[in-house]
mmCIF file of C-alpha atoms in Angstrom:
data_model
loop_
_atom_site.group_PDB
_atom_site.id
_atom_site.type_symbol
_atom_site.label_atom_id
_atom_site.label_comp_id
_atom_site.label_asym_id
_atom_site.label_seq_id
_atom_site.Cartn_x
_atom_site.Cartn_y
_atom_site.Cartn_z
ATOM 1 C CA PHE A 40 -4.239 11.636 -11.759
ATOM 2 C CA GLU A 41 -2.608 9.942 -14.592
ATOM 3 C CA ALA A 42 -5.356 8.896 -16.640
ATOM 4 C CA PHE A 43 -8.032 11.310 -15.122
ATOM 5 C CA GLY A 44 -11.502 11.331 -16.551
ATOM 6 C CA MET A 45 -14.500 12.325 -15.899
ATOM 7 C CA GLU A 46 -16.166 8.851 -15.423
ATOM 8 C CA PRO A 47 -15.347 7.426 -11.778
ATOM 9 C CA GLY A 48 -14.880 3.988 -12.868
ATOM 10 C CA THR A 49 -16.330 0.879 -11.732
ATOM 11 C CA ILE A 50 -15.514 -1.324 -8.452
ATOM 12 C CA GLU A 51 -14.015 -4.729 -9.343
ATOM 13 C CA ASP A 52 -12.414 -8.251 -8.261
ATOM 14 C CA LEU A 53 -8.867 -7.481 -7.534
ATOM 15 C CA THR A 54 -6.873 -10.451 -8.899
ATOM 16 C CA ASP A 55 -3.595 -11.999 -8.738
ATOM 17 C CA LEU A 56 -2.009 -9.552 -6.175
ATOM 18 C CA ARG A 57 1.569 -10.274 -5.050
ATOM 19 C CA PRO A 58 2.562 -9.441 -1.382
ATOM 20 C CA LEU A 59 4.771 -6.480 -1.036
ATOM 21 C CA ALA A 60 5.029 -6.788 2.763
ATOM 22 C CA ILE A 61 4.235 -8.902 5.383
ATOM 23 C CA VAL A 62 4.382 -7.047 8.721
ATOM 24 C CA GLY A 63 3.361 -7.692 12.323
ATOM 25 C CA ASP A 64 1.651 -5.513 15.222
ATOM 26 C CA SER A 65 1.876 -1.922 15.814
ATOM 27 C CA ILE A 66 3.475 -0.698 12.324
ATOM 28 C CA THR A 67 3.279 3.280 12.404
ATOM 29 C CA THR A 68 2.695 5.878 10.151
ATOM 30 C CA ASP A 69 6.654 6.411 10.695
ATOM 31 C CA HIS A 70 7.292 2.934 9.495
ATOM 32 C CA ILE A 71 5.365 3.475 6.366
ATOM 33 C CA SER A 72 6.165 7.023 5.583
ATOM 34 C CA PRO A 73 9.575 8.145 7.631
ATOM 35 C CA ALA A 74 10.390 11.697 8.421
ATOM 36 C CA GLY A 75 13.822 11.110 9.339
ATOM 37 C CA ALA A 76 17.075 10.995 7.658
ATOM 38 C CA ILE A 77 17.476 10.143 3.608
ATOM 39 C CA LYS A 78 20.055 7.038 3.674
ATOM 40 C CA GLU A 79 22.722 7.646 0.689
ATOM 41 C CA ASP A 80 22.260 4.010 -0.633
ATOM 42 C CA SER A 81 18.285 4.415 -0.599
ATOM 43 C CA PRO A 82 16.570 4.624 -3.766
ATOM 44 C CA ALA A 83 15.627 8.428 -2.506
ATOM 45 C CA GLY A 84 19.321 8.663 -1.698
ATOM 46 C CA ARG A 85 20.170 7.357 -5.302
ATOM 47 C CA PHE A 86 17.541 9.532 -6.943
ATOM 48 C CA LEU A 87 18.907 12.717 -5.152
ATOM 49 C CA HIS A 88 22.296 11.685 -6.369
ATOM 50 C CA GLU A 89 21.540 11.440 -9.718
ATOM 51 C CA ASN A 90 19.651 14.919 -9.461
ATOM 52 C CA GLY A 91 23.237 16.527 -8.620
ATOM 53 C CA VAL A 92 22.313 16.796 -4.765
ATOM 54 C CA GLU A 93 25.046 16.257 -2.607
ATOM 55 C CA LYS A 94 24.747 14.259 0.598
ATOM 56 C CA LYS A 95 25.159 17.286 2.660
ATOM 57 C CA ASP A 96 21.786 18.433 1.468
ATOM 58 C CA PHE A 97 19.915 15.732 1.624
ATOM 59 C CA ASN A 98 18.296 16.678 4.412
ATOM 60 C CA SER A 99 15.228 14.626 5.635
ATOM 61 C CA PHE A 100 11.899 12.796 4.454
ATOM 62 C CA GLY A 101 9.979 15.467 6.953
ATOM 63 C CA SER A 102 11.332 18.500 4.756
ATOM 64 C CA ARG A 103 10.744 16.849 1.427
ATOM 65 C CA ARG A 104 7.296 15.993 1.516
ATOM 66 C CA GLY A 105 6.216 18.309 -0.974
ATOM 67 C CA ASN A 106 8.017 15.984 -3.503
ATOM 68 C CA ASP A 107 6.503 13.023 -4.777
ATOM 69 C CA ARG A 108 9.324 11.542 -6.313
ATOM 70 C CA ILE A 109 11.323 11.405 -2.671
ATOM 71 C CA MET A 110 8.149 10.701 -0.949
ATOM 72 C CA THR A 111 7.425 7.387 -2.976
ATOM 73 C CA ARG A 112 10.676 6.282 -2.836
ATOM 74 C CA GLY A 113 10.776 6.704 0.900
ATOM 75 C CA THR A 114 7.511 4.830 1.492
ATOM 76 C CA PHE A 115 8.295 1.884 3.873
ATOM 77 C CA ALA A 116 11.942 2.781 4.056
ATOM 78 C CA ASN A 117 12.129 3.370 7.975
ATOM 79 C CA VAL A 118 15.316 1.690 9.189
ATOM 80 C CA ARG A 119 13.267 -0.243 11.677
ATOM 81 C CA PHE A 120 10.910 -1.306 9.005
ATOM 82 C CA LYS A 121 10.425 -5.321 9.594
ATOM 83 C CA ASN A 122 9.043 -7.062 6.538
ATOM 84 C CA LYS A 123 8.693 -10.743 7.065
ATOM 85 C CA MET A 124 9.914 -11.131 3.074
ATOM 86 C CA ALA A 125 13.130 -9.569 3.857
ATOM 87 C CA ASP A 126 14.716 -12.699 5.540
ATOM 88 C CA GLY A 127 15.299 -10.599 8.593
ATOM 89 C CA ARG A 128 16.790 -7.542 7.558
ATOM 90 C CA GLU A 129 15.496 -4.537 8.637
ATOM 91 C CA GLY A 130 14.529 -1.441 6.360
ATOM 92 C CA GLY A 131 12.780 -1.015 2.945
ATOM 93 C CA TYR A 132 13.414 -4.323 1.707
ATOM 94 C CA THR A 133 11.323 -7.290 0.210
ATOM 95 C CA LYS A 134 11.570 -9.856 -2.262
ATOM 96 C CA ILE A 135 10.379 -9.913 -5.956
ATOM 97 C CA MET A 136 8.323 -12.645 -6.402
ATOM 98 C CA PRO A 137 8.298 -15.326 -7.888
ATOM 99 C CA GLU A 138 11.993 -15.430 -8.364
ATOM 100 C CA GLY A 139 12.659 -14.444 -4.528
ATOM 101 C CA THR A 140 15.163 -11.531 -5.714
ATOM 102 C CA PRO A 141 16.059 -9.311 -2.533
ATOM 103 C CA ALA A 142 15.477 -5.593 -3.691
ATOM 104 C CA ASP A 143 14.616 -2.184 -2.291
ATOM 105 C CA ILE A 144 10.687 -2.095 -2.119
ATOM 106 C CA PHE A 145 10.772 1.007 -4.521
ATOM 107 C CA ASP A 146 12.573 -0.824 -7.235
ATOM 108 C CA ALA A 147 10.511 -4.090 -6.530
ATOM 109 C CA CYS A 148 7.594 -1.880 -6.882
ATOM 110 C CA GLN A 149 8.708 -0.823 -10.395
ATOM 111 C CA THR A 150 9.007 -4.347 -11.636
ATOM 112 C CA TYR A 151 5.454 -5.434 -10.685
ATOM 113 C CA ARG A 152 4.465 -2.036 -12.123
ATOM 114 C CA GLU A 153 6.044 -3.151 -15.462
ATOM 115 C CA ARG A 154 4.802 -6.278 -15.413
ATOM 116 C CA GLY A 155 1.465 -4.876 -14.823
ATOM 117 C CA GLU A 156 1.270 -6.891 -11.179
ATOM 118 C CA GLY A 157 -1.146 -5.451 -8.690
ATOM 119 C CA LEU A 158 0.316 -5.228 -4.850
ATOM 120 C CA ILE A 159 -0.870 -6.331 -1.388
ATOM 121 C CA VAL A 160 0.452 -5.504 2.221
ATOM 122 C CA ILE A 161 -0.584 -8.171 5.034
ATOM 123 C CA ALA A 162 -0.540 -6.836 8.560
ATOM 124 C CA GLY A 163 -1.181 -7.274 12.331
ATOM 125 C CA GLU A 164 -3.123 -5.396 14.793
ATOM 126 C CA ASP A 165 -3.250 -1.494 14.802
ATOM 127 C CA TYR A 166 -1.970 -0.887 11.390
ATOM 128 C CA GLY A 167 -1.015 2.619 10.832
ATOM 129 C CA MET A 168 -0.998 3.961 14.311
ATOM 130 C CA GLY A 169 0.483 6.976 15.650
ATOM 131 C CA SER A 170 0.388 10.229 13.719
ATOM 132 C CA SER A 171 -2.092 10.968 10.780
ATOM 133 C CA ARG A 172 0.596 11.218 8.498
ATOM 134 C CA ASP A 173 -0.973 11.520 4.735
ATOM 135 C CA TRP A 174 1.943 10.287 3.011
ATOM 136 C CA ALA A 175 1.918 7.040 4.441
ATOM 137 C CA ALA A 176 -1.180 6.700 2.473
ATOM 138 C CA LYS A 177 -0.309 8.371 -0.629
ATOM 139 C CA GLY A 178 2.962 6.714 -0.757
ATOM 140 C CA THR A 179 1.179 3.217 -0.487
ATOM 141 C CA ALA A 180 -0.844 3.888 -3.274
ATOM 142 C CA LEU A 181 1.573 5.498 -5.425
ATOM 143 C CA LEU A 182 3.674 2.218 -4.955
ATOM 144 C CA GLY A 183 0.874 0.235 -6.697
ATOM 145 C CA VAL A 184 -0.707 -1.437 -3.606
ATOM 146 C CA LYS A 185 -4.045 -1.936 -4.129
ATOM 147 C CA ALA A 186 -5.451 -3.404 -0.800
ATOM 148 C CA VAL A 187 -4.047 -3.765 2.861
ATOM 149 C CA VAL A 188 -5.461 -6.871 4.938
ATOM 150 C CA ALA A 189 -4.748 -6.153 8.876
ATOM 151 C CA ALA A 190 -5.802 -7.868 12.075
ATOM 152 C CA SER A 191 -7.229 -4.227 12.713
ATOM 153 C CA PHE A 192 -6.690 -0.368 11.716
ATOM 154 C CA GLU A 193 -5.980 3.105 13.206
ATOM 155 C CA ARG A 194 -8.914 5.062 12.490
ATOM 156 C CA ILE A 195 -7.173 8.067 10.412
ATOM 157 C CA HIS A 196 -4.717 5.670 8.297
ATOM 158 C CA ARG A 197 -7.899 3.475 7.551
ATOM 159 C CA SER A 198 -9.626 6.557 6.081
ATOM 160 C CA ASN A 199 -6.631 7.830 4.646
ATOM 161 C CA LEU A 200 -6.249 4.638 2.464
ATOM 162 C CA ILE A 201 -9.737 4.954 1.543
ATOM 163 C CA GLY A 202 -9.177 8.489 0.448
ATOM 164 C CA MET A 203 -6.120 7.256 -2.124
ATOM 165 C CA GLY A 204 -8.235 4.460 -3.744
ATOM 166 C CA VAL A 205 -6.411 1.575 -1.420
ATOM 167 C CA LEU A 206 -8.689 -1.083 -0.195
ATOM 168 C CA PRO A 207 -8.578 -1.613 3.836
ATOM 169 C CA LEU A 208 -9.965 -5.213 4.755
ATOM 170 C CA GLN A 209 -9.997 -6.737 8.001
ATOM 171 C CA PHE A 210 -9.155 -10.671 8.998
ATOM 172 C CA PRO A 211 -11.311 -12.239 10.936
ATOM 173 C CA ALA A 212 -10.638 -12.399 14.939
ATOM 174 C CA GLY A 213 -8.021 -14.985 15.534
ATOM 175 C CA VAL A 214 -6.484 -14.908 12.057
ATOM 176 C CA ASN A 215 -3.115 -13.569 10.945
ATOM 177 C CA ASP A 216 -0.405 -14.402 8.534
ATOM 178 C CA GLN A 217 1.337 -16.692 10.820
ATOM 179 C CA THR A 218 -2.194 -18.708 11.272
ATOM 180 C CA LEU A 219 -2.149 -18.877 7.785
ATOM 181 C CA GLY A 220 1.265 -19.762 7.491
ATOM 182 C CA LEU A 221 1.837 -17.026 4.758
ATOM 183 C CA ASN A 222 5.605 -16.663 3.445
ATOM 184 C CA GLY A 223 5.366 -14.095 0.738
ATOM 185 C CA ASP A 224 5.577 -17.025 -2.165
ATOM 186 C CA GLU A 225 1.457 -16.487 -2.670
ATOM 187 C CA ARG A 226 -1.071 -14.494 -4.996
ATOM 188 C CA TYR A 227 -4.006 -13.033 -3.468
ATOM 189 C CA SER A 228 -7.300 -12.502 -4.786
ATOM 190 C CA ILE A 229 -10.234 -10.138 -3.553
ATOM 191 C CA THR A 230 -13.468 -11.217 -4.867
ATOM 192 C CA GLY A 231 -16.940 -9.868 -4.277
ATOM 193 C CA LEU A 232 -15.951 -6.518 -5.302
ATOM 194 C CA SER A 233 -18.551 -4.316 -7.074
ATOM 195 C CA ASN A 234 -20.481 -1.212 -7.565
ATOM 196 C CA ASP A 235 -23.419 -2.741 -5.120
ATOM 197 C CA LEU A 236 -20.545 -2.791 -2.528
ATOM 198 C CA GLN A 237 -21.708 -2.109 0.806
ATOM 199 C CA PRO A 238 -19.927 -0.700 4.310
ATOM 200 C CA GLY A 239 -18.846 -3.821 6.158
ATOM 201 C CA GLN A 240 -19.845 -6.144 3.540
ATOM 202 C CA THR A 241 -17.725 -9.453 3.799
ATOM 203 C CA LEU A 242 -15.832 -10.316 0.626
ATOM 204 C CA SER A 243 -13.610 -13.628 -0.015
ATOM 205 C CA MET A 244 -9.816 -13.719 -0.433
ATOM 206 C CA ARG A 245 -8.370 -16.425 -2.487
ATOM 207 C CA ILE A 246 -4.845 -17.540 -1.366
ATOM 208 C CA GLU A 247 -2.865 -19.713 -4.146
ATOM 209 C CA ARG A 248 0.199 -20.539 -2.909
ATOM 210 C CA SER A 249 3.299 -21.689 -4.937
ATOM 211 C CA ASP A 250 2.926 -25.465 -4.427
ATOM 212 C CA GLY A 251 -0.275 -25.145 -6.151
ATOM 213 C CA SER A 252 -2.622 -25.376 -3.034
ATOM 214 C CA SER A 253 -5.193 -22.337 -2.263
ATOM 215 C CA GLN A 254 -7.306 -21.428 0.537
ATOM 216 C CA THR A 255 -10.219 -18.987 0.678
ATOM 217 C CA ILE A 256 -10.984 -17.096 3.836
ATOM 218 C CA ASP A 257 -13.773 -14.239 4.367
ATOM 219 C CA LEU A 258 -12.584 -10.596 4.967
ATOM 220 C CA MET A 259 -14.663 -7.569 6.305
ATOM 221 C CA VAL A 260 -14.194 -4.795 3.776
ATOM 222 C CA ARG A 261 -13.228 -1.777 6.138
ATOM 223 C CA ILE A 262 -15.223 0.771 3.754
ATOM 224 C CA ASP A 263 -17.245 2.040 6.686
ATOM 225 C CA THR A 264 -19.818 4.549 5.152
ATOM 226 C CA ALA A 265 -21.799 5.156 1.848
ATOM 227 C CA ILE A 266 -19.712 8.105 1.272
ATOM 228 C CA GLU A 267 -16.603 6.105 1.334
ATOM 229 C CA VAL A 268 -17.924 3.704 -0.881
ATOM 230 C CA ASP A 269 -18.143 6.476 -3.383
ATOM 231 C CA TYR A 270 -14.941 7.714 -2.599
ATOM 232 C CA TYR A 271 -13.205 4.125 -3.095
ATOM 233 C CA ARG A 272 -15.398 4.119 -6.521
ATOM 234 C CA HIS A 273 -13.672 7.591 -7.946
ATOM 235 C CA GLY A 274 -10.181 6.255 -7.367
ATOM 236 C CA GLY A 275 -9.854 8.477 -3.909
ATOM 237 C CA ILE A 276 -11.182 11.494 -2.503
ATOM 238 C CA LEU A 277 -8.868 13.650 -4.485
ATOM 239 C CA LYS A 278 -10.326 12.529 -8.021
ATOM 240 C CA TYR A 279 -13.851 12.444 -6.399
ATOM 241 C CA VAL A 280 -13.680 16.266 -5.462
ATOM 242 C CA LEU A 281 -11.867 17.394 -8.777
ATOM 243 C CA ARG A 282 -14.839 15.753 -10.411
ATOM 244 C CA SER A 283 -17.071 17.449 -8.269
ATOM 245 C CA ILE A 284 -15.479 20.550 -9.024
ATOM 246 C CA LEU A 285 -15.592 20.113 -12.828
ATOM 247 C CA GLU A 286 -18.980 19.348 -12.983
ATOM 248 C CA ASP A 287 -20.134 22.804 -11.285
ATOM 249 C CA ALA A 288 -17.983 24.674 -13.292
#
């Protein structure tokens, strides 16, 4: 609710997004927002240490779901998370681009936030499968991810992303990070977004590579209903509902 106002804002193009993660098929909500133990050397573990919590009292992400400081630091922090931008290292790691500096995902997001750069996640089939864990979408949004492009989405997670103001987009059949040759050094722009956005509309994604070349492909927006367009325009369902309550007060 930072900078919350009564006006919902406008739907606009997303430009110059940096990739936070490029992942394969069957990424579950537990990969995105784990419920397991908090590692001492992770961003969440360091945060707990800095706030006087001893290792024996760390407990788990599942027990700390009421604390957004912990849960945001734990997003994409599953020890089995495989980001193709992490040079084979499993866990919540990525590279800060364009420097290529290895970093924890949370720390990288703080760098991008300071630079004013939005983020994108590139994924394969069945992105967000598994339990309908709301923090998988909440944490994604709080890290600064503006869009997720996947070969396909699990139904509930797709809806939850919209509910948090994150745009879900779907590759055409047979297109994925491998066929496009993506490695994380690209910038991405999504064009065709406006307040006239229609469910299932085709949008364009421009991929600008570090060697100066570029490519544009079509994507299907996975906002499937008119009310979801409204949720997205409001920045998510929570802001939509709060504005509705305040208007009726």
